[in-house]
Coordinates of N, CA and C in Angstrom, one line a residue:
M1 N -0.9 33.2 58.0 CA -0.6 34.6 58.0 C 0.3 35.0 59.2
A2 N 1.4 35.6 58.9 CA 2.3 36.1 59.9 C 1.9 37.4 60.4
I3 N 2.0 37.6 61.7 CA 1.7 38.9 62.3 C 3.0 39.5 62.8
D4 N 3.3 40.7 62.3 CA 4.5 41.4 62.7 C 4.3 42.1 64.0
I5 N 4.9 41.6 65.1 CA 4.7 42.2 66.4 C 5.3 43.6 66.5
N6 N 6.4 43.8 65.9 CA 7.1 45.1 65.9 C 7.3 45.6 64.5
P7 N 6.2 46.1 63.8 CA 6.3 46.6 62.5 C 7.2 47.8 62.3
T8 N 7.8 47.9 61.2 CA 8.6 49.1 60.9 C 7.7 50.3 60.6
A9 N 8.2 51.5 60.7 CA 7.4 52.7 60.4 C 6.9 52.5 58.9
E10 N 7.7 52.1 58.0 CA 7.3 51.9 56.7 C 6.2 51.0 56.5
A11 N 6.2 49.8 57.2 CA 5.1 48.9 57.1 C 3.8 49.5 57.7
S12 N 4.0 50.2 58.8 CA 2.8 50.8 59.4 C 2.1 51.9 58.5
Y13 N 3.0 52.7 57.8 CA 2.4 53.7 56.9 C 1.7 53.0 55.7
A14 N 2.3 51.9 55.2 CA 1.7 51.2 54.1 C 0.4 50.6 54.5
R15 N 0.4 49.9 55.6 CA -0.8 49.3 56.1 C -1.9 50.3 56.3
T16 N -1.6 51.4 56.9 CA -2.6 52.4 57.1 C -3.2 52.9 55.8
L17 N -2.3 53.2 54.8 CA -2.8 53.7 53.5 C -3.7 52.7 52.8
M18 N -3.2 51.4 52.8 CA -4.0 50.4 52.2 C -5.4 50.2 52.9
S19 N -5.4 50.3 54.2 CA -6.7 50.2 54.9 C -7.7 51.3 54.5
R20 N -7.1 52.4 54.0 CA -7.9 53.5 53.6 C -8.3 53.4 52.1
G21 N -7.9 52.3 51.5 CA -8.3 52.1 50.1 C -7.2 52.4 49.1
C22 N -6.1 52.9 49.5 CA -5.0 53.3 48.6 C -4.4 52.0 48.0
P23 N -4.2 52.0 46.7 CA -3.6 50.9 46.0 C -2.2 50.5 46.6
K24 N -1.9 49.2 46.6 CA -0.7 48.8 47.3 C 0.6 49.4 46.7
T25 N 0.7 49.6 45.4 CA 1.9 50.1 44.8 C 2.1 51.6 45.3
L26 N 1.1 52.4 45.3 CA 1.2 53.8 45.7 C 1.5 53.8 47.2
A27 N 0.8 52.9 48.0 CA 1.0 52.9 49.5 C 2.4 52.6 49.8
V28 N 3.0 51.6 49.1 CA 4.4 51.2 49.4 C 5.3 52.3 49.1
Q29 N 5.1 53.0 47.9 CA 6.0 54.1 47.5 C 5.9 55.2 48.5
V30 N 4.8 55.6 48.9 CA 4.6 56.7 49.8 C 5.1 56.3 51.2
A31 N 4.9 55.1 51.6 CA 5.4 54.6 52.9 C 6.9 54.7 53.0
N32 N 7.6 54.4 51.9 CA 9.0 54.5 51.8 C 9.5 55.9 51.9
I33 N 8.8 56.8 51.2 CA 9.1 58.3 51.3 C 9.0 58.8 52.7
L34 N 7.9 58.5 53.4 CA 7.6 59.0 54.7 C 8.6 58.4 55.8
A35 N 8.9 57.1 55.6 CA 9.8 56.5 56.6 C 11.2 57.0 56.5
H36 N 11.6 57.5 55.3 CA 13.0 57.9 55.1 C 13.1 59.4 55.1
T37 N 12.0 60.1 55.3 CA 12.1 61.6 55.3 C 11.3 62.1 56.5
P38 N 12.0 62.1 57.7 CA 11.3 62.4 58.9 C 10.8 63.9 58.9
D39 N 11.4 64.8 58.2 CA 11.0 66.2 58.2 C 10.2 66.3 56.8
T40 N 8.9 66.3 56.9 CA 8.1 66.4 55.7 C 8.2 67.7 55.0
A41 N 8.8 68.7 55.6 CA 9.0 70.0 55.0 C 10.1 69.9 53.9
K42 N 10.9 68.8 54.0 CA 12.0 68.6 53.0 C 11.6 67.7 51.8
L43 N 10.3 67.4 51.7 CA 9.8 66.6 50.6 C 9.9 67.4 49.3
S44 N 10.3 66.7 48.2 CA 10.2 67.4 46.9 C 8.8 67.6 46.5
T45 N 8.6 68.4 45.5 CA 7.2 68.7 45.0 C 6.5 67.4 44.6
D46 N 7.3 66.5 43.9 CA 6.7 65.2 43.4 C 6.4 64.3 44.6
E47 N 7.3 64.3 45.6 CA 7.0 63.5 46.8 C 5.8 64.0 47.5
E48 N 5.7 65.3 47.7 CA 4.5 65.9 48.4 C 3.2 65.6 47.6
R49 N 3.3 65.6 46.3 CA 2.1 65.3 45.5 C 1.7 63.8 45.7
L50 N 2.7 62.9 45.7 CA 2.4 61.5 45.9 C 1.7 61.3 47.3
V51 N 2.3 61.9 48.3 CA 1.8 61.7 49.7 C 0.3 62.2 49.8
K52 N 0.1 63.4 49.2 CA -1.3 63.9 49.2 C -2.3 63.0 48.4
Q53 N -1.8 62.5 47.3 CA -2.6 61.6 46.5 C -2.9 60.3 47.3
A54 N -1.9 59.8 48.0 CA -2.2 58.5 48.7 C -3.2 58.7 49.8
Y55 N -3.0 59.8 50.6 CA -3.9 60.0 51.7 C -5.3 60.5 51.4
S56 N -5.4 61.0 50.2 CA -6.8 61.5 49.7 C -7.4 60.5 48.8
Y57 N -6.8 59.3 48.5 CA -7.2 58.4 47.6 C -8.6 57.9 47.9
T58 N -9.5 57.9 47.0 CA -10.8 57.3 47.1 C -11.0 56.4 45.9
P59 N -11.3 55.1 46.1 CA -11.5 54.2 45.0 C -12.7 54.7 44.1
E60 N -12.5 54.5 42.9 CA -13.7 54.8 42.0 C -14.4 53.5 41.7
Y61 N -15.7 53.6 41.9 CA -16.6 52.4 41.6 C -17.3 52.7 40.3
V62 N -17.2 51.8 39.4 CA -17.8 52.0 38.1 C -19.1 51.2 38.1

């Protein structure tokens, strides 16, 4: 396993979201949005919804 000594902001966001239980595909998508939109007030409605979904994600156990 390689350890990234200087991770990008995008990698850090994705890792944080996945550590909270967010699925990898959603975490990567939201990390990309957050890394490339420094002013979150400029997020579109769909982007804002995805960010909220990712940070509030709780896995469902059946």
